[in-house]
CSV table of C-alpha atoms in Angstrom, one decimal:
chain,number,residue,atom,x,y,z
V,40,MET,CA,-7.0,-18.5,43.0
V,41,PHE,CA,-7.1,-15.2,41.1
V,42,ILE,CA,-3.7,-16.0,39.9
V,43,ILE,CA,-4.0,-19.4,39.0
V,44,ALA,CA,-7.2,-18.3,36.7
V,45,CYS,CA,-5.1,-15.5,35.0
V,46,LEU,CA,-2.2,-18.3,34.1
V,47,LEU,CA,-5.2,-20.5,32.9
V,48,ILE,CA,-6.5,-17.5,30.6
V,49,ILE,CA,-2.9,-16.9,29.5
V,50,LEU,CA,-2.4,-20.8,28.8
V,51,GLY,CA,-5.2,-20.9,26.8
V,52,LEU,CA,-4.4,-18.0,24.2
V,53,MET,CA,-1.1,-19.2,23.8
V,54,PRO,CA,-2.2,-21.0,20.8
V,55,PHE,CA,-4.2,-18.5,19.4
V,56,LEU,CA,-1.6,-15.6,19.7
V,57,TYR,CA,0.8,-18.3,18.2
V,58,LYS,CA,-1.5,-18.6,15.2
V,59,ALA,CA,-2.1,-15.0,14.8
V,60,ASN,CA,1.5,-14.3,15.1
V,61,HIS,CA,2.4,-16.8,12.1
V,62,ASN,CA,-0.3,-15.2,10.1
V,63,THR,CA,1.8,-12.2,10.0
V,64,LYS,CA,4.6,-14.7,8.0
V,65,ASP,CA,1.9,-16.1,5.5
V,66,VAL,CA,2.3,-14.0,2.9
V,67,LYS,CA,-0.5,-14.2,-0.1
V,68,VAL,CA,0.2,-13.0,-3.5
V,69,ASN,CA,-2.5,-11.9,-5.7
V,70,THR,CA,-2.8,-11.1,-9.2
V,71,ILE,CA,-5.4,-9.0,-10.4
V,72,SER,CA,-6.3,-8.2,-13.9
V,73,VAL,CA,-7.8,-4.8,-15.0
V,74,GLU,CA,-9.0,-3.8,-18.7
V,75,ARG,CA,-9.3,-0.3,-19.9
V,76,VAL,CA,-13.1,0.4,-20.2
V,77,GLN,CA,-13.0,4.0,-21.3
V,78,ALA,CA,-10.3,4.1,-23.6
V,79,PRO,CA,-8.4,1.9,-26.1
V,80,ALA,CA,-6.4,-1.0,-24.8
V,81,LEU,CA,-2.4,-0.4,-24.2
V,82,LYS,CA,-0.4,-1.7,-26.9
V,83,LYS,CA,1.5,-3.4,-24.0
V,84,LYS,CA,0.2,-5.0,-21.2
V,85,LEU,CA,1.6,-3.7,-17.6
V,86,ASN,CA,2.4,-5.6,-14.8
V,87,ILE,CA,2.8,-3.7,-11.8
V,88,LEU,CA,3.8,-4.7,-8.3
V,89,HIS,CA,2.2,-3.1,-5.7
V,90,LEU,CA,3.0,-3.2,-2.0
V,91,SER,CA,1.6,-1.1,0.6
V,92,ASP,CA,2.2,-0.5,4.6
V,93,LEU,CA,5.2,-2.1,5.4
V,94,HIS,CA,5.5,-0.9,8.8
V,95,LEU,CA,9.0,-1.8,9.8
V,96,GLU,CA,8.4,-1.7,13.2
V,97,ASN,CA,6.3,-4.8,13.0
V,98,ILE,CA,7.1,-6.8,9.8
V,99,SER,CA,7.4,-10.3,9.6
V,100,ILE,CA,8.5,-10.8,5.7
V,101,SER,CA,11.9,-9.9,4.7
V,102,PRO,CA,13.6,-8.2,1.8
V,103,GLU,CA,15.1,-11.8,0.7
V,104,ARG,CA,11.4,-13.3,0.9
V,105,ILE,CA,10.0,-10.2,-1.0
V,106,LEU,CA,12.6,-10.7,-3.7
V,107,GLU,CA,12.1,-14.4,-4.2
V,108,LEU,CA,8.2,-14.0,-4.8
V,109,ALA,CA,8.5,-11.0,-6.9
V,110,ASN,CA,11.2,-12.6,-8.9
V,111,LYS,CA,8.8,-15.1,-10.4
V,112,LYS,CA,7.1,-12.6,-12.7
V,113,ARG,CA,7.7,-9.8,-14.8
V,114,VAL,CA,7.9,-6.3,-13.0
V,115,ASP,CA,7.2,-3.4,-15.3
V,116,LEU,CA,6.8,-0.9,-12.3
V,117,ILE,CA,6.8,-1.0,-8.5
V,118,ALA,CA,4.2,1.3,-6.5
V,119,LEU,CA,4.6,1.8,-2.7
V,120,THR,CA,1.6,3.3,-1.1
V,121,GLY,CA,2.9,4.5,2.1
V,122,ASP,CA,3.2,3.9,5.7
V,123,PHE,CA,7.0,2.3,5.7
V,124,LEU,CA,7.7,3.4,9.4
V,125,ASP,CA,7.2,5.8,12.1
V,126,ARG,CA,10.3,5.7,13.8
V,127,LYS,CA,13.5,6.9,13.0
V,128,ARG,CA,15.6,4.1,13.8
V,129,ASN,CA,14.1,2.0,11.1
V,130,ILE,CA,14.7,4.6,8.3
V,131,PRO,CA,18.2,2.4,7.5
V,132,LYS,CA,16.0,-1.0,7.5
V,133,LEU,CA,13.9,0.5,4.8
V,134,ALA,CA,17.1,0.8,2.6
V,135,ASN,CA,17.4,-3.1,2.6
V,136,TYR,CA,14.2,-3.7,1.3
V,137,LEU,CA,14.4,-0.9,-1.5
V,138,LYS,CA,17.8,-2.5,-2.5
V,139,ALA,CA,15.9,-6.0,-3.0
V,140,LEU,CA,13.0,-4.2,-4.9
V,141,LYS,CA,15.6,-2.8,-7.4
V,142,LYS,CA,17.1,-5.9,-8.3
V,143,LEU,CA,13.4,-6.5,-9.8
V,144,LYS,CA,14.8,-3.7,-12.5
V,145,PRO,CA,11.5,-2.3,-13.0
V,146,ALA,CA,11.4,-1.0,-16.8
V,147,TYR,CA,9.4,2.0,-16.0
V,148,GLY,CA,10.8,2.7,-12.2
V,149,MET,CA,9.8,2.8,-8.7
V,150,TYR,CA,7.3,5.1,-7.1
V,151,ALA,CA,6.4,6.0,-3.8
V,152,VAL,CA,3.8,7.9,-1.9
V,153,PHE,CA,3.4,8.3,1.6
V,154,GLY,CA,1.0,7.4,4.2
V,155,ASN,CA,0.2,8.7,8.2
V,156,HIS,CA,2.5,6.7,9.8
V,157,ASP,CA,5.5,8.3,7.8
V,158,TYR,CA,4.2,11.8,8.9
V,159,LEU,CA,5.1,11.0,12.5
V,160,LEU,CA,8.5,11.7,11.3
V,161,LYS,CA,9.4,15.5,11.6
V,162,ASP,CA,11.5,17.4,9.8
V,163,GLU,CA,15.2,16.3,9.5
V,164,HIS,CA,14.0,12.9,10.1
V,165,PHE,CA,11.0,12.9,7.5
V,166,ARG,CA,13.5,14.5,5.1
V,167,LYS,CA,15.8,11.6,5.5
V,168,LEU,CA,13.2,9.0,4.6
V,169,LYS,CA,12.4,10.7,1.6
V,170,ARG,CA,16.0,10.8,0.7
V,171,VAL,CA,16.7,7.2,1.3
V,172,LEU,CA,13.6,6.1,-0.9
V,173,GLU,CA,15.2,8.5,-3.6
V,174,ASP,CA,18.6,7.5,-3.3
V,175,ASN,CA,17.2,4.0,-3.6
V,176,GLY,CA,15.8,4.7,-7.1
V,177,CYS,CA,12.5,5.7,-5.8
V,178,ILE,CA,10.4,8.5,-7.4
V,179,THR,CA,8.4,10.2,-4.4
V,180,LEU,CA,5.0,12.1,-4.9
V,181,GLN,CA,3.5,14.4,-2.8
V,182,ASN,CA,0.8,16.0,-4.8
V,183,GLN,CA,2.5,15.7,-7.9
V,184,HIS,CA,2.8,13.6,-11.0
V,185,VAL,CA,5.1,12.3,-13.7
V,186,SER,CA,4.0,11.4,-17.5
V,187,ILE,CA,6.3,8.3,-19.1
V,188,GLU,CA,5.7,7.0,-22.4
V,189,VAL,CA,5.0,3.5,-22.7
V,190,GLU,CA,4.8,1.9,-26.3
V,191,GLY,CA,4.3,5.6,-28.0
V,192,GLU,CA,1.5,6.2,-25.2
V,193,THR,CA,1.3,8.1,-22.3
V,194,LEU,CA,1.1,6.7,-18.7
V,195,ASN,CA,0.2,9.3,-15.8
V,196,ILE,CA,1.3,8.6,-12.6
V,197,ILE,CA,-0.2,10.7,-10.1
V,198,GLY,CA,0.5,10.4,-6.3
V,199,ILE,CA,-2.0,11.7,-4.1
V,200,ASP,CA,-0.6,12.6,-0.7
V,201,ASP,CA,-2.3,11.3,2.8
V,202,TYR,CA,-6.0,11.7,2.9
V,203,SER,CA,-6.3,10.8,6.6
V,204,THR,CA,-3.9,13.7,7.8
V,205,LYS,CA,-5.6,16.4,5.4
V,206,ARG,CA,-2.4,16.3,3.3
V,207,SER,CA,-4.2,15.3,0.0
V,208,ASP,CA,-4.4,18.3,-2.9
V,209,ILE,CA,-6.3,16.3,-5.8
V,210,ALA,CA,-6.5,19.5,-8.0
V,211,GLY,CA,-2.5,20.1,-7.4
V,212,SER,CA,-1.9,16.7,-8.7
V,213,TYR,CA,-3.4,16.8,-11.7
V,214,LYS,CA,-2.5,20.1,-12.7
V,215,GLY,CA,-0.8,20.1,-16.2
V,216,LEU,CA,-1.9,16.6,-16.7
V,217,LYS,CA,-1.4,15.2,-20.1
V,218,GLU,CA,-3.9,13.2,-21.9
V,219,GLY,CA,-3.1,9.2,-21.0
V,220,TYR,CA,-3.6,6.6,-18.9
V,221,ASN,CA,-4.1,7.7,-15.1
V,222,LEU,CA,-2.7,5.3,-12.4
V,223,VAL,CA,-3.3,7.4,-9.1
V,224,LEU,CA,-1.4,5.9,-6.2
V,225,THR,CA,-2.2,7.1,-3.0
V,226,HIS,CA,-2.3,5.9,1.0
V,227,ASP,CA,-5.7,6.1,2.1
V,228,PRO,CA,-8.5,4.7,-0.3
V,229,ASN,CA,-11.0,7.4,1.1
V,230,VAL,CA,-10.0,9.9,-1.5
V,231,VAL,CA,-11.9,8.2,-4.0
V,232,LEU,CA,-14.8,9.5,-2.8
V,233,ASP,CA,-13.9,13.0,-3.4
V,234,MET,CA,-12.4,12.5,-6.9
V,235,GLN,CA,-16.0,12.7,-9.0
V,236,GLU,CA,-14.6,15.4,-11.0
V,237,PHE,CA,-11.0,13.9,-11.5
V,238,HIS,CA,-10.5,11.1,-13.8
V,239,PHE,CA,-8.5,7.7,-13.0
V,240,ASP,CA,-8.5,4.5,-14.8
V,241,TYR,CA,-7.1,2.7,-11.7
V,242,LEU,CA,-6.1,3.6,-8.2
V,243,LEU,CA,-3.6,1.7,-5.8
V,244,SER,CA,-3.9,2.4,-1.9
V,245,GLY,CA,-3.6,0.3,1.1
V,246,HIS,CA,-3.9,1.9,4.6
V,247,PHE,CA,-6.7,-0.5,6.4
V,248,HIS,CA,-4.5,-3.8,6.5
V,249,GLY,CA,-7.6,-5.7,6.0
V,250,GLY,CA,-9.0,-5.2,9.4
V,251,GLN,CA,-5.6,-7.0,10.7
V,252,ILE,CA,-7.6,-8.3,13.0
V,253,HIS,CA,-10.6,-9.2,11.1
V,254,TRP,CA,-12.4,-10.9,13.6
V,255,PRO,CA,-15.5,-11.3,13.8
V,256,LYS,CA,-15.7,-8.0,12.0
V,257,PRO,CA,-13.1,-5.2,11.9
V,258,TYR,CA,-15.2,-2.9,14.2
V,259,HIS,CA,-11.9,-0.7,15.1
V,260,LEU,CA,-11.7,0.6,11.7
V,261,VAL,CA,-15.2,2.5,11.9
V,262,LYS,CA,-13.3,5.6,12.3
V,263,MET,CA,-11.1,5.3,9.3
V,264,GLY,CA,-13.6,6.9,7.2
V,265,LYS,CA,-16.7,6.2,4.9
V,266,LEU,CA,-15.5,3.3,2.6
V,267,VAL,CA,-15.5,1.0,5.8
V,268,ARG,CA,-19.0,1.8,6.7
V,269,MET,CA,-19.5,0.8,2.7
V,270,ASN,CA,-17.7,-2.4,3.5
V,271,MET,CA,-14.8,-1.6,1.4
V,272,ILE,CA,-11.6,-2.6,3.1
V,273,LYS,CA,-9.8,-4.7,0.9
V,274,GLY,CA,-9.4,-5.8,-2.7
V,275,LEU,CA,-10.6,-4.6,-5.8
V,276,HIS,CA,-13.7,-2.1,-5.9
V,277,TYR,CA,-15.3,0.6,-7.9
V,278,HIS,CA,-16.6,3.9,-7.5
V,279,HIS,CA,-18.8,5.5,-10.2
V,280,ASP,CA,-17.7,2.7,-12.3
V,281,LYS,CA,-13.7,3.5,-11.6
V,282,PRO,CA,-11.8,0.8,-10.0
V,283,PHE,CA,-9.5,1.1,-7.1
V,284,TYR,CA,-7.7,-1.8,-5.1
V,285,ILE,CA,-7.0,-1.5,-1.4
V,286,SER,CA,-4.2,-3.5,-0.4
V,287,GLU,CA,-3.8,-5.7,2.9
V,288,GLY,CA,-0.3,-4.3,3.3
V,289,LEU,CA,2.7,-6.2,4.4
V,290,GLY,CA,3.7,-5.1,7.8
V,291,GLN,CA,1.3,-4.8,11.0
V,292,THR,CA,0.8,-1.9,13.9
V,293,GLY,CA,0.2,-2.5,17.7
V,294,ALA,CA,1.1,-6.0,18.0
V,295,ASN,CA,2.5,-8.2,15.5
V,296,ILE,CA,-0.5,-10.2,14.9
V,297,ARG,CA,-3.1,-10.6,12.1
V,298,ILE,CA,-6.4,-12.4,12.7
V,299,GLY,CA,-8.6,-12.9,9.6
V,300,SER,CA,-6.1,-10.9,7.4
V,301,ARG,CA,-2.6,-11.9,5.8
V,302,PRO,CA,0.0,-9.8,4.6
V,303,GLU,CA,-0.2,-8.9,0.9
V,304,MET,CA,2.1,-8.3,-2.5
V,305,THR,CA,0.0,-7.8,-5.3
V,306,PHE,CA,0.4,-7.9,-9.0
V,307,HIS,CA,-1.8,-5.5,-11.2
V,308,HIS,CA,-2.3,-6.4,-14.8
V,309,ILE,CA,-3.2,-3.1,-16.8
V,310,SER,CA,-4.4,-4.0,-20.4
């Protein structure tokens, strides 16, 4: 009887698990428009493609699918906010995604920061991950920034390292910063709670996967910082009137399922 009961439970769960796995293939493309509130509008509106949390161990979105969806819009800049992978065998797989993104020919380049899972790679393997990113046209930022000119104005791209593993150095990231539009890339959005003294115009992040299993509520995220307890786990939010965005990410951790969340690609229009 016990075996029969277990089989009935498994059979009952199968449609539910099938749907949960299918959700990982159903990528949504969001468009967010953000206006500058503390400075004049940019002469040129920027269109930023933001991808986060590929988690190549569990991803159902192919490089070709990303390219197909992104090709429909102009891409000025690509922002990748960490958690690419955590197993060295998937480093070559990442190159396929980066090669697809290069085909979008972003006018102002492709930039990346690292997440907590990336740092599970040690020494030579982490260096290989970083090298693959850079060899495929990506500028990696670890508590660093770069300043570029956009139609005669300065765009500061500030990469703050992973907050959850205590690698963030906000002051170091801002050291020597020029006056301009401050775009922050980071993995764990909780860092915004420590940025009262550091101005940013917009911040892009990931880390929470939108809960991944968001049913009935993502109780498992409580341990992941104060923002969760403030009900800030995905989408556009403000802290001290400064806007930041939390991507639901493209891949999954643990099981390759999503409940109450979907993989996400986001276009951010900055004006």
